Amino acid sequence: MSGNTSQLQVGDKTVDMAIKEGSVGPAVIDIGKLYAQTGMFTYDPGFTSTASCESQITYIDGDKGVLLYRGYPIEQLAEHGDFLETCYLLLYGELPTAAQKADFDYRVTRHTMVHEQMARFFQGFRRDAHPMAVMVGSIGAMSAFYHDSTDISDPHQRMIASMRMVAKVPTLAAMAYKYFVGQPFVYPLNSLDYTSNFLRMCFAVPAEEYKVNPVLSRALDRIFILHADHEQNASTSTVRLAGSSGANPFACIAAGTACLWGPAHGGANEAALKMLEEIGTVENIPKYIAKAKDKNDPFRLMGFGHRVYKNYDPRAKIMQKTTHEVLNELGIKDDPLLDVAIELERIALNDEYFIEKKLYPNIDFYSGITLKAMGFPTSMFTVLFAVARTVGWIAQWKEMIEDPSQKIGRPRQLYTGAAQRDYTPIGRR
Ligand code: CMC
């Protein structure tokens, strides 16, 4: 490596590659011309050493356990701000002034209702459909209901599509929940703030008056802030890849939602809670720790480990505090799941296997207990993650579309299949 270039020796060729510095974090080696110069690709399954884009939205220092949105530490945003302020920050790059915030809140609020025909669209899903399946389908269907904001070359349509998704995805999520439990849909109430409105759409019924609990609303709002963006994770990369072909934003966010559903990603909070329930009591923990350490057993401690954080996930710390606040507010003194979680965390943090592999609790470890206490069924956990992450996906999608150097994403491969061979007629095989 010399100056701001690095050199790679391939056979008898020496290739110079520029080193690009970011504002913070590791520099990158620009390998864009490698194939043209050597006829070789790089190989990096899971993209563990590959930066797929340049971005100014979110920064993670996984070794130090730092997460910044547009430069602001997640702890400060979660402590002092609200979710819509975070949305504004992610979308526009700066914290809003009071007037900008009031205008943004107003605009989001005015978009919370969904096309009435979407209610009929919902009837096509099986009653017992998983709410994430309903989310993937209904967010994708937004491109049919809001076709007038699908021209990605028009900045105004991009803005409208963004506002529509931030505002309507919670409404769709609440509808997915209501459909799942067999209750009538509840229309948004625009006098409420974003998260209180969401709680009401989920838990109000026509037969009774519903009063939003401000402690629960604040806790869920904080959970939304914690989940709003996380740089180039699997679902965000999916959104960018889908968007790179020029697909409309609703289709891209539906693709991201599908990716989020997996248990290694957004589905982990559901999986973590199921695991805590399966463990059941503190006495059973050593058996499960042994299973997690056994190379021949596919079992993993859900809610532990992270591709990027090799330290305590900063979101997990805030989440743990939020869990205690919610349980206190609801008067839940002895939650056996919380006892199992605290003891599991204590044992794992002192176990050589977890220390050596730098496996710490991630955000999903505590979020399941909190959401369950609030009254959400496990099948809604990933849906709530999707509600929050929608803004991150949109911010990343917008950044990509507005980047003049943007091209269609097209990874290459190391082919290990059969070389060319001749077709054999079926009778001779
Ligand atoms: N329990 C036991 N062992 C683990 C765990 C775990 N949860 N996570 C990783 N390991 C081991 C793994 O077996 C491997 O061991 P070895 O080196 O001996 O083969 C080593 O640690 C490295 O694991 P990896 O799978 O190569 O690491 P990764 O960066 O590819 O995976 C992960 C990251 C999050 C997929 C993984 O830690 C995991 O499956 N965790 C459980 C699922 C989970 O909680 N996911 C939520 C992630 S946070 C929310 C989000 O951002 O979506």
GROMACS .gro file of C-alpha atoms and ligand atoms in nm:
model
  481
    1MET     CA    1   0.000   0.000   0.000
    2SER     CA    2   0.142   0.344  -0.082
    3GLY     CA    3  -0.003   0.695  -0.047
    4ASN     CA    4  -0.369   0.681  -0.135
    5THR     CA    5  -0.336   0.383  -0.366
    6SER     CA    6  -0.279   0.016  -0.299
    7GLN     CA    7  -0.118  -0.237  -0.529
    8LEU     CA    8  -0.223  -0.590  -0.604
    9GLN     CA    9   0.011  -0.837  -0.766
   10VAL     CA   10  -0.180  -1.076  -0.995
   11GLY     CA   11   0.059  -1.309  -1.181
   12ASP     CA   12   0.304  -1.080  -1.355
   13LYS     CA   13   0.070  -0.778  -1.346
   14THR     CA   14   0.070  -0.506  -1.082
   15VAL     CA   15  -0.261  -0.330  -1.047
   16ASP     CA   16  -0.294   0.010  -0.880
   17MET     CA   17  -0.616   0.063  -0.690
   18ALA     CA   18  -0.728   0.388  -0.529
   19ILE     CA   19  -0.791   0.395  -0.156
   20LYS     CA   20  -1.096   0.600  -0.067
   21GLU     CA   21  -1.128   0.751   0.279
   22GLY     CA   22  -1.462   0.797   0.451
   23SER     CA   23  -1.530   1.069   0.710
   24VAL     CA   24  -1.491   0.808   0.988
   25GLY     CA   25  -1.440   0.433   0.980
   26PRO     CA   26  -1.229   0.207   0.762
   27ALA     CA   27  -1.109   0.324   0.422
   28VAL     CA   28  -1.199   0.115   0.115
   29ILE     CA   29  -0.997  -0.016  -0.177
   30ASP     CA   30  -1.165   0.072  -0.505
   31ILE     CA   31  -1.163  -0.253  -0.707
   32GLY     CA   32  -1.399  -0.121  -0.977
   33LYS     CA   33  -1.142  -0.172  -1.257
   34LEU     CA   34  -1.001  -0.502  -1.129
   35TYR     CA   35  -1.182  -0.724  -1.379
   36ALA     CA   36  -1.095  -0.500  -1.673
   37GLN     CA   37  -0.727  -0.508  -1.573
   38THR     CA   38  -0.684  -0.870  -1.456
   39GLY     CA   39  -0.983  -1.071  -1.583
   40MET     CA   40  -1.053  -1.171  -1.220
   41PHE     CA   41  -1.334  -1.098  -0.979
   42THR     CA   42  -1.309  -1.070  -0.600
   43TYR     CA   43  -1.482  -1.337  -0.393
   44ASP     CA   44  -1.661  -1.236  -0.070
   45PRO     CA   45  -1.969  -1.445   0.018
   46GLY     CA   46  -2.190  -1.257   0.264
   47PHE     CA   47  -2.006  -0.932   0.175
   48THR     CA   48  -1.799  -0.949   0.493
   49SER     CA   49  -1.524  -0.727   0.344
   50THR     CA   50  -1.718  -0.545   0.076
   51ALA     CA   51  -1.863  -0.193   0.086
   52SER     CA   52  -2.148  -0.198  -0.162
   53CYS     CA   53  -2.203   0.179  -0.179
   54GLU     CA   54  -2.107   0.521  -0.049
   55SER     CA   55  -2.357   0.653   0.205
   56GLN     CA   56  -2.401   0.951   0.439
   57ILE     CA   57  -2.689   0.817   0.647
   58THR     CA   58  -2.583   0.576   0.921
   59TYR     CA   59  -2.248   0.482   1.072
   60ILE     CA   60  -2.171   0.184   1.294
   61ASP     CA   61  -1.847   0.117   1.480
   62GLY     CA   62  -1.906  -0.245   1.567
   63ASP     CA   63  -1.595  -0.281   1.784
   64LYS     CA   64  -1.681   0.017   2.002
   65GLY     CA   65  -2.058  -0.044   1.996
   66VAL     CA   66  -2.140   0.293   1.836
   67LEU     CA   67  -2.440   0.370   1.616
   68LEU     CA   68  -2.487   0.715   1.462
   69TYR     CA   69  -2.775   0.842   1.248
   70ARG     CA   70  -2.642   1.133   1.037
   71GLY     CA   71  -2.369   1.171   1.301
   72TYR     CA   72  -2.598   1.174   1.606
   73PRO     CA   73  -2.551   0.893   1.864
   74ILE     CA   74  -2.852   0.663   1.891
   75GLU     CA   75  -2.856   0.710   2.271
   76GLN     CA   76  -2.913   1.088   2.234
   77LEU     CA   77  -3.184   1.050   1.971
   78ALA     CA   78  -3.364   0.784   2.176
   79GLU     CA   79  -3.340   0.992   2.493
   80HIS     CA   80  -3.435   1.336   2.360
   81GLY     CA   81  -3.612   1.300   2.027
   82ASP     CA   82  -3.919   1.131   1.887
   83PHE     CA   83  -3.954   0.890   1.596
   84LEU     CA   84  -4.079   1.144   1.341
   85GLU     CA   85  -3.783   1.368   1.421
   86THR     CA   86  -3.557   1.068   1.348
   87CYS     CA   87  -3.749   1.012   1.023
   88TYR     CA   88  -3.686   1.374   0.922
   89LEU     CA   89  -3.319   1.342   1.013
   90LEU     CA   90  -3.273   1.023   0.812
   91LEU     CA   91  -3.462   1.156   0.509
   92TYR     CA   92  -3.322   1.510   0.494
   93GLY     CA   93  -2.985   1.484   0.670
   94GLU     CA   94  -3.038   1.744   0.948
   95LEU     CA   95  -3.250   1.769   1.259
   96PRO     CA   96  -3.560   1.978   1.186
   97THR     CA   97  -3.628   2.323   1.329
   98ALA     CA   98  -3.951   2.351   1.529
   99ALA     CA   99  -4.134   2.482   1.218
  100GLN     CA  100  -3.992   2.208   0.995
  101LYS     CA  101  -4.088   1.944   1.252
  102ALA     CA  102  -4.444   2.075   1.282
  103ASP     CA  103  -4.478   2.079   0.903
  104PHE     CA  104  -4.334   1.727   0.866
  105ASP     CA  105  -4.559   1.585   1.142
  106TYR     CA  106  -4.858   1.749   0.971
  107ARG     CA  107  -4.767   1.606   0.630
  108VAL     CA  108  -4.713   1.253   0.763
  109THR     CA  109  -5.035   1.272   0.963
  110ARG     CA  110  -5.233   1.380   0.654
  111HIS     CA  111  -5.123   1.064   0.472
  112THR     CA  112  -5.210   0.803   0.738
  113MET     CA  113  -5.533   0.675   0.580
  114VAL     CA  114  -5.508   0.407   0.313
  115HIS     CA  115  -5.724   0.373   0.002
  116GLU     CA  116  -6.054   0.225   0.114
  117GLN     CA  117  -6.023  -0.052  -0.143
  118MET     CA  118  -5.718  -0.179   0.045
  119ALA     CA  119  -5.954  -0.302   0.315
  120ARG     CA  120  -6.115  -0.526   0.052
  121PHE     CA  121  -5.774  -0.627  -0.076
  122PHE     CA  122  -5.700  -0.755   0.276
  123GLN     CA  123  -6.001  -0.989   0.261
  124GLY     CA  124  -5.812  -1.195   0.002
  125PHE     CA  125  -5.563  -1.313   0.265
  126ARG     CA  126  -5.634  -1.625   0.468
  127ARG     CA  127  -5.756  -1.537   0.816
  128ASP     CA  128  -5.458  -1.711   0.975
  129ALA     CA  129  -5.201  -1.552   0.741
  130HIS     CA  130  -4.882  -1.446   0.918
  131PRO     CA  131  -4.892  -1.064   0.948
  132MET     CA  132  -4.550  -1.042   0.779
  133ALA     CA  133  -4.693  -1.222   0.475
  134VAL     CA  134  -4.972  -0.965   0.474
  135MET     CA  135  -4.717  -0.682   0.503
  136VAL     CA  136  -4.508  -0.808   0.211
  137GLY     CA  137  -4.824  -0.836  -0.001
  138SER     CA  138  -4.991  -0.512   0.103
  139ILE     CA  139  -4.680  -0.292   0.079
  140GLY     CA  140  -4.616  -0.436  -0.269
  141ALA     CA  141  -4.981  -0.365  -0.354
  142MET     CA  142  -4.930   0.003  -0.271
  143SER     CA  143  -4.776   0.037  -0.618
  144ALA     CA  144  -5.118  -0.051  -0.758
  145PHE     CA  145  -5.312   0.178  -0.524
  146TYR     CA  146  -5.069   0.473  -0.548
  147HIS     CA  147  -4.950   0.439  -0.903
  148ASP     CA  148  -4.935   0.819  -0.935
  149SER     CA  149  -4.617   0.823  -0.723
  150THR     CA  150  -4.418   0.548  -0.894
  151ASP     CA  151  -4.224   0.756  -1.149
  152ILE     CA  152  -3.882   0.749  -0.985
  153SER     CA  153  -3.739   1.011  -1.221
  154ASP     CA  154  -3.975   1.275  -1.076
  155PRO     CA  155  -3.845   1.420  -0.743
  156HIS     CA  156  -4.197   1.527  -0.642
  157GLN     CA  157  -4.334   1.174  -0.690
  158ARG     CA  158  -4.038   1.034  -0.497
  159MET     CA  159  -4.120   1.268  -0.210
  160ILE     CA  160  -4.491   1.177  -0.214
  161ALA     CA  161  -4.412   0.805  -0.225
  162SER     CA  162  -4.176   0.851   0.074
  163MET     CA  163  -4.437   1.036   0.279
  164ARG     CA  164  -4.700   0.781   0.187
  165MET     CA  165  -4.488   0.494   0.308
  166VAL     CA  166  -4.379   0.655   0.637
  167ALA     CA  167  -4.745   0.741   0.705
  168LYS     CA  168  -4.930   0.437   0.570
  169VAL     CA  169  -4.707   0.142   0.661
  170PRO     CA  170  -4.815   0.172   1.031
  171THR     CA  171  -5.178   0.175   0.917
  172LEU     CA  172  -5.119  -0.140   0.710
  173ALA     CA  173  -4.936  -0.299   1.004
  174ALA     CA  174  -5.227  -0.227   1.237
  175MET     CA  175  -5.468  -0.364   0.974
  176ALA     CA  176  -5.256  -0.681   0.944
  177TYR     CA  177  -5.286  -0.722   1.321
  178LYS     CA  178  -5.661  -0.656   1.329
  179TYR     CA  179  -5.717  -0.899   1.044
  180PHE     CA  180  -5.509  -1.161   1.227
  181VAL     CA  181  -5.713  -1.129   1.549
  182GLY     CA  182  -6.047  -1.096   1.368
  183GLN     CA  183  -6.134  -0.743   1.483
  184PRO     CA  184  -6.257  -0.451   1.270
  185PHE     CA  185  -5.997  -0.213   1.128
  186VAL     CA  186  -5.956   0.111   1.324
  187TYR     CA  187  -5.909   0.428   1.118
  188PRO     CA  188  -5.621   0.661   1.207
  189LEU     CA  189  -5.696   0.951   1.440
  190ASN     CA  190  -5.492   1.251   1.330
  191SER     CA  191  -5.508   1.434   1.662
  192LEU     CA  192  -5.273   1.171   1.805
  193ASP     CA  193  -4.900   1.156   1.760
  194TYR     CA  194  -4.755   0.892   1.526
  195THR     CA  195  -4.695   0.615   1.781
  196SER     CA  196  -5.003   0.677   1.995
  197ASN     CA  197  -5.208   0.663   1.678
  198PHE     CA  198  -5.046   0.331   1.589
  199LEU     CA  199  -5.119   0.184   1.934
  200ARG     CA  200  -5.480   0.297   1.903
  201MET     CA  201  -5.517   0.146   1.555
  202CYS     CA  202  -5.387  -0.182   1.699
  203PHE     CA  203  -5.566  -0.202   2.031
  204ALA     CA  204  -5.885   0.008   2.018
  205VAL     CA  205  -6.217  -0.168   1.956
  206PRO     CA  206  -6.545   0.002   1.862
  207ALA     CA  207  -6.716  -0.127   2.176
  208GLU     CA  208  -6.490   0.054   2.421
  209GLU     CA  209  -6.314   0.383   2.471
  210TYR     CA  210  -5.938   0.351   2.424
  211LYS     CA  211  -5.693   0.566   2.617
  212VAL     CA  212  -5.333   0.564   2.503
  213ASN     CA  213  -5.087   0.491   2.782
  214PRO     CA  214  -4.816   0.761   2.741
  215VAL     CA  215  -4.545   0.541   2.895
  216LEU     CA  216  -4.614   0.261   2.647
  217SER     CA  217  -4.641   0.506   2.360
  218ARG     CA  218  -4.305   0.663   2.450
  219ALA     CA  219  -4.148   0.316   2.486
  220LEU     CA  220  -4.272   0.201   2.145
  221ASP     CA  221  -4.165   0.532   1.990
  222ARG     CA  222  -3.816   0.468   2.129
  223ILE     CA  223  -3.822   0.113   1.990
  224PHE     CA  224  -3.906   0.264   1.650
  225ILE     CA  225  -3.610   0.507   1.680
  226LEU     CA  226  -3.375   0.218   1.765
  227HIS     CA  227  -3.486   0.022   1.458
  228ALA     CA  228  -3.506   0.309   1.208
  229ASP     CA  229  -3.186   0.241   1.015
  230HIS     CA  230  -2.878   0.023   1.036
  231GLU     CA  231  -2.664   0.099   0.730
  232GLN     CA  232  -2.617  -0.174   0.466
  233ASN     CA  233  -2.785  -0.471   0.640
  234ALA     CA  234  -2.952  -0.750   0.441
  235SER     CA  235  -3.293  -0.586   0.396
  236THR     CA  236  -3.149  -0.242   0.315
  237SER     CA  237  -2.913  -0.397   0.062
  238THR     CA  238  -3.215  -0.577  -0.082
  239VAL     CA  239  -3.401  -0.246  -0.116
  240ARG     CA  240  -3.099  -0.088  -0.286
  241LEU     CA  241  -3.051  -0.383  -0.521
  242ALA     CA  242  -3.420  -0.389  -0.614
  243GLY     CA  243  -3.418  -0.010  -0.658
  244SER     CA  244  -3.104  -0.019  -0.873
  245SER     CA  245  -3.307  -0.167  -1.158
  246GLY     CA  246  -3.545   0.131  -1.148
  247ALA     CA  247  -3.823  -0.064  -0.971
  248ASN     CA  248  -4.082   0.158  -0.803
  249PRO     CA  249  -4.029   0.244  -0.432
  250PHE     CA  250  -4.327   0.046  -0.303
  251ALA     CA  251  -4.197  -0.270  -0.477
  252CYS     CA  252  -3.848  -0.204  -0.334
  253ILE     CA  253  -3.975  -0.163   0.023
  254ALA     CA  254  -4.185  -0.481  -0.018
  255ALA     CA  255  -3.864  -0.662  -0.120
  256GLY     CA  256  -3.688  -0.525   0.190
  257THR     CA  257  -3.981  -0.637   0.407
  258ALA     CA  258  -3.954  -0.991   0.266
  259CYS     CA  259  -3.584  -1.001   0.347
  260LEU     CA  260  -3.640  -0.863   0.697
  261TRP     CA  261  -3.870  -1.155   0.777
  262GLY     CA  262  -3.584  -1.408   0.804
  263PRO     CA  263  -3.491  -1.532   1.155
  264ALA     CA  264  -3.127  -1.421   1.113
  265HIS     CA  265  -3.251  -1.062   1.060
  266GLY     CA  266  -3.580  -0.902   1.168
  267GLY     CA  267  -3.737  -1.235   1.259
  268ALA     CA  268  -3.484  -1.275   1.541
  269ASN     CA  269  -3.698  -1.101   1.805
  270GLU     CA  270  -3.979  -1.350   1.745
  271ALA     CA  271  -3.723  -1.632   1.753
  272ALA     CA  272  -3.559  -1.492   2.070
  273LEU     CA  273  -3.889  -1.484   2.259
  274LYS     CA  274  -3.978  -1.837   2.143
  275MET     CA  275  -3.636  -1.949   2.264
  276LEU     CA  276  -3.686  -1.788   2.607
  277GLU     CA  277  -4.025  -1.960   2.632
  278GLU     CA  278  -3.869  -2.292   2.530
  279ILE     CA  279  -3.594  -2.255   2.792
  280GLY     CA  280  -3.872  -2.177   3.041
  281THR     CA  281  -3.676  -2.172   3.367
  282VAL     CA  282  -3.337  -2.055   3.485
  283GLU     CA  283  -3.239  -2.417   3.568
  284ASN     CA  284  -3.263  -2.513   3.200
  285ILE     CA  285  -3.017  -2.245   3.083
  286PRO     CA  286  -2.693  -2.451   3.104
  287LYS     CA  287  -2.846  -2.714   2.874
  288TYR     CA  288  -2.921  -2.449   2.609
  289ILE     CA  289  -2.581  -2.283   2.648
  290ALA     CA  290  -2.425  -2.625   2.582
  291LYS     CA  291  -2.644  -2.671   2.275
  292ALA     CA  292  -2.541  -2.327   2.141
  293LYS     CA  293  -2.174  -2.420   2.182
  294ASP     CA  294  -2.209  -2.765   2.023
  295LYS     CA  295  -2.076  -2.751   1.665
  296ASN     CA  296  -2.300  -3.046   1.567
  297ASP     CA  297  -2.615  -2.878   1.694
  298PRO     CA  298  -2.768  -2.609   1.468
  299PHE     CA  299  -2.917  -2.432   1.774
  300ARG     CA  300  -2.801  -2.072   1.827
  301LEU     CA  301  -2.882  -1.836   2.108
  302MET     CA  302  -3.129  -1.608   1.935
  303GLY     CA  303  -3.077  -1.243   2.017
  304PHE     CA  304  -2.703  -1.301   2.051
  305GLY     CA  305  -2.429  -1.211   1.806
  306HIS     CA  306  -2.421  -0.965   1.522
  307ARG     CA  307  -2.238  -0.940   1.192
  308VAL     CA  308  -2.114  -0.590   1.272
  309TYR     CA  309  -2.125  -0.547   1.652
  310LYS     CA  310  -1.838  -0.725   1.819
  311ASN     CA  311  -1.927  -0.543   2.140
  312TYR     CA  312  -2.255  -0.473   2.323
  313ASP     CA  313  -2.515  -0.360   2.065
  314PRO     CA  314  -2.583   0.002   2.183
  315ARG     CA  315  -2.949  -0.047   2.096
  316ALA     CA  316  -2.968  -0.349   2.330
  317LYS     CA  317  -2.871  -0.131   2.630
  318ILE     CA  318  -3.151   0.117   2.561
  319MET     CA  319  -3.387  -0.171   2.490
  320GLN     CA  320  -3.308  -0.335   2.824
  321LYS     CA  321  -3.393  -0.008   3.006
  322THR     CA  322  -3.714   0.026   2.803
  323THR     CA  323  -3.812  -0.331   2.896
  324HIS     CA  324  -3.790  -0.248   3.267
  325GLU     CA  325  -3.990   0.075   3.218
  326VAL     CA  326  -4.268  -0.110   3.036
  327LEU     CA  327  -4.285  -0.398   3.283
  328ASN     CA  328  -4.294  -0.150   3.576
  329GLU     CA  329  -4.569   0.054   3.413
  330LEU     CA  330  -4.775  -0.259   3.355
  331GLY     CA  331  -4.712  -0.382   3.709
  332ILE     CA  332  -4.545  -0.700   3.584
  333LYS     CA  333  -4.319  -0.775   3.881
  334ASP     CA  334  -4.215  -1.132   3.819
  335ASP     CA  335  -4.190  -1.215   3.454
  336PRO     CA  336  -4.028  -1.560   3.429
  337LEU     CA  337  -3.912  -1.477   3.075
  338LEU     CA  338  -3.729  -1.170   3.202
  339ASP     CA  339  -3.565  -1.381   3.475
  340VAL     CA  340  -3.450  -1.630   3.211
  341ALA     CA  341  -3.327  -1.347   2.986
  342ILE     CA  342  -3.126  -1.174   3.262
  343GLU     CA  343  -2.965  -1.498   3.376
  344LEU     CA  344  -2.897  -1.614   3.021
  345GLU     CA  345  -2.729  -1.284   2.945
  346ARG     CA  346  -2.522  -1.305   3.264
  347ILE     CA  347  -2.405  -1.660   3.193
  348ALA     CA  348  -2.332  -1.598   2.825
  349LEU     CA  349  -2.135  -1.279   2.895
  350ASN     CA  350  -1.909  -1.477   3.129
  351ASP     CA  351  -1.873  -1.786   2.912
  352GLU     CA  352  -1.542  -1.835   2.726
  353TYR     CA  353  -1.717  -1.939   2.400
  354PHE     CA  354  -1.923  -1.619   2.381
  355ILE     CA  355  -1.636  -1.397   2.500
  356GLU     CA  356  -1.393  -1.538   2.246
  357LYS     CA  357  -1.641  -1.504   1.957
  358LYS     CA  358  -1.749  -1.157   2.079
  359LEU     CA  359  -2.114  -1.261   2.097
  360TYR     CA  360  -2.312  -1.001   2.289
  361PRO     CA  361  -2.688  -0.953   2.323
  362ASN     CA  362  -2.832  -0.766   2.026
  363ILE     CA  363  -3.143  -0.549   2.011
  364ASP     CA  364  -3.371  -0.847   1.962
  365PHE     CA  365  -3.280  -1.008   2.290
  366TYR     CA  366  -3.502  -0.777   2.497
  367SER     CA  367  -3.744  -0.634   2.241
  368GLY     CA  368  -3.961  -0.949   2.233
  369ILE     CA  369  -4.027  -0.938   2.610
  370THR     CA  370  -4.124  -0.570   2.585
  371LEU     CA  371  -4.354  -0.610   2.288
  372LYS     CA  372  -4.521  -0.914   2.441
  373ALA     CA  373  -4.586  -0.717   2.761
  374MET     CA  374  -4.744  -0.441   2.552
  375GLY     CA  375  -4.990  -0.694   2.414
  376PHE     CA  376  -4.844  -0.773   2.072
  377PRO     CA  377  -4.844  -1.139   1.965
  378THR     CA  378  -4.504  -1.275   1.856
  379SER     CA  379  -4.610  -1.278   1.491
  380MET     CA  380  -4.631  -0.895   1.505
  381PHE     CA  381  -4.276  -0.840   1.629
  382THR     CA  382  -4.109  -0.833   1.289
  383VAL     CA  383  -4.398  -0.622   1.158
  384LEU     CA  384  -4.312  -0.354   1.415
  385PHE     CA  385  -3.949  -0.371   1.303
  386ALA     CA  386  -4.069  -0.320   0.944
  387VAL     CA  387  -4.277  -0.015   1.047
  388ALA     CA  388  -3.967   0.146   1.195
  389ARG     CA  389  -3.719   0.037   0.926
  390THR     CA  390  -3.940   0.165   0.644
  391VAL     CA  391  -3.792   0.514   0.686
  392GLY     CA  392  -3.436   0.382   0.677
  393TRP     CA  393  -3.510   0.186   0.362
  394ILE     CA  394  -3.663   0.493   0.198
  395ALA     CA  395  -3.373   0.719   0.298
  396GLN     CA  396  -3.125   0.466   0.156
  397TRP     CA  397  -3.331   0.417  -0.160
  398LYS     CA  398  -3.357   0.797  -0.212
  399GLU     CA  399  -2.985   0.840  -0.158
  400MET     CA  400  -2.916   0.575  -0.420
  401ILE     CA  401  -3.161   0.713  -0.678
  402GLU     CA  402  -3.019   1.065  -0.633
  403ASP     CA  403  -2.658   0.946  -0.675
  404PRO     CA  404  -2.551   1.028  -1.034
  405SER     CA  405  -2.299   0.740  -1.034
  406GLN     CA  406  -2.570   0.485  -0.951
  407LYS     CA  407  -2.579   0.171  -1.172
  408ILE     CA  408  -2.780  -0.148  -1.162
  409GLY     CA  409  -2.640  -0.383  -0.894
  410ARG     CA  410  -2.503  -0.692  -1.062
  411PRO     CA  411  -2.270  -0.913  -0.854
  412ARG     CA  412  -2.057  -1.174  -1.032
  413GLN     CA  413  -1.986  -1.532  -0.926
  414LEU     CA  414  -1.728  -1.805  -0.900
  415TYR     CA  415  -1.880  -2.069  -1.127
  416THR     CA  416  -1.819  -2.429  -1.012
  417GLY     CA  417  -2.087  -2.608  -1.220
  418ALA     CA  418  -2.045  -2.824  -1.530
  419ALA     CA  419  -1.841  -2.684  -1.818
  420GLN     CA  420  -2.010  -2.671  -2.160
  421ARG     CA  421  -2.141  -3.014  -2.272
  422ASP     CA  422  -2.375  -3.146  -2.542
  423TYR     CA  423  -2.743  -3.216  -2.497
  424THR     CA  424  -2.829  -3.588  -2.472
  425PRO     CA  425  -3.173  -3.695  -2.605
  426ILE     CA  426  -3.396  -3.827  -2.325
  427GLY     CA  427  -3.393  -4.188  -2.451
  428ARG     CA  428  -3.014  -4.207  -2.425
  429ARG     CA  429  -2.979  -4.078  -2.064
  430CMC     N1  430  -2.526  -1.856   1.927
  430CMC     C1  431  -2.420  -1.940   1.926
  430CMC     N2  432  -2.315  -1.927   1.844
  430CMC     C2  433  -2.314  -1.823   1.760
  430CMC     C3  434  -2.420  -1.730   1.756
  430CMC     C4  435  -2.528  -1.749   1.845
  430CMC     N3  436  -2.630  -1.664   1.844
  430CMC     N4  437  -2.395  -1.637   1.662
  430CMC     C5  438  -2.277  -1.669   1.607
  430CMC     N5  439  -2.229  -1.781   1.667
  430CMC     C6  440  -2.099  -1.846   1.638
  430CMC     C7  441  -2.106  -1.922   1.508
  430CMC     O1  442  -2.143  -2.056   1.526
  430CMC     C8  443  -1.964  -1.907   1.456
  430CMC     O2  444  -1.884  -2.002   1.523
  430CMC     P1  445  -1.757  -2.067   1.448
  430CMC     O3  446  -1.665  -1.952   1.419
  430CMC     O4  447  -1.705  -2.163   1.548
  430CMC     O5  448  -1.811  -2.130   1.325
  430CMC     C9  449  -1.922  -1.768   1.504
  430CMC     O6  450  -2.004  -1.741   1.621
  430CMC    C10  451  -1.943  -1.657   1.401
  430CMC     O7  452  -2.078  -1.667   1.354
  430CMC     P2  453  -2.123  -1.631   1.207
  430CMC     O8  454  -2.254  -1.696   1.178
  430CMC     O9  455  -2.010  -1.656   1.111
  430CMC    O10  456  -2.140  -1.474   1.221
  430CMC     P3  457  -2.226  -1.384   1.125
  430CMC    O11  458  -2.169  -1.249   1.136
  430CMC    O12  459  -2.236  -1.443   0.989
  430CMC    O13  460  -2.371  -1.394   1.191
  430CMC    C11  461  -2.573  -1.348   1.303
  430CMC    C12  462  -2.436  -1.293   1.259
  430CMC    C13  463  -2.654  -1.232   1.363
  430CMC    C14  464  -2.650  -1.402   1.182
  430CMC    C15  465  -2.551  -1.460   1.409
  430CMC    O14  466  -2.480  -1.410   1.519
  430CMC    C16  467  -2.683  -1.523   1.453
  430CMC    O15  468  -2.733  -1.615   1.387
  430CMC     N6  469  -2.742  -1.476   1.569
  430CMC    C17  470  -2.869  -1.523   1.613
  430CMC    C18  471  -2.979  -1.452   1.533
  430CMC    C19  472  -2.999  -1.309   1.576
  430CMC    O16  473  -3.008  -1.278   1.695
  430CMC     N7  474  -3.011  -1.218   1.475
  430CMC    C20  475  -3.040  -1.077   1.501
  430CMC    C21  476  -2.937  -0.986   1.447
  430CMC     S1  477  -2.965  -0.820   1.509
  430CMC    C22  478  -3.105  -0.766   1.427
  430CMC    C23  479  -3.081  -0.726   1.287
  430CMC    O17  480  -2.995  -0.639   1.265
  430CMC    O18  481  -3.150  -0.779   1.199
   0.00000   0.00000   0.00000
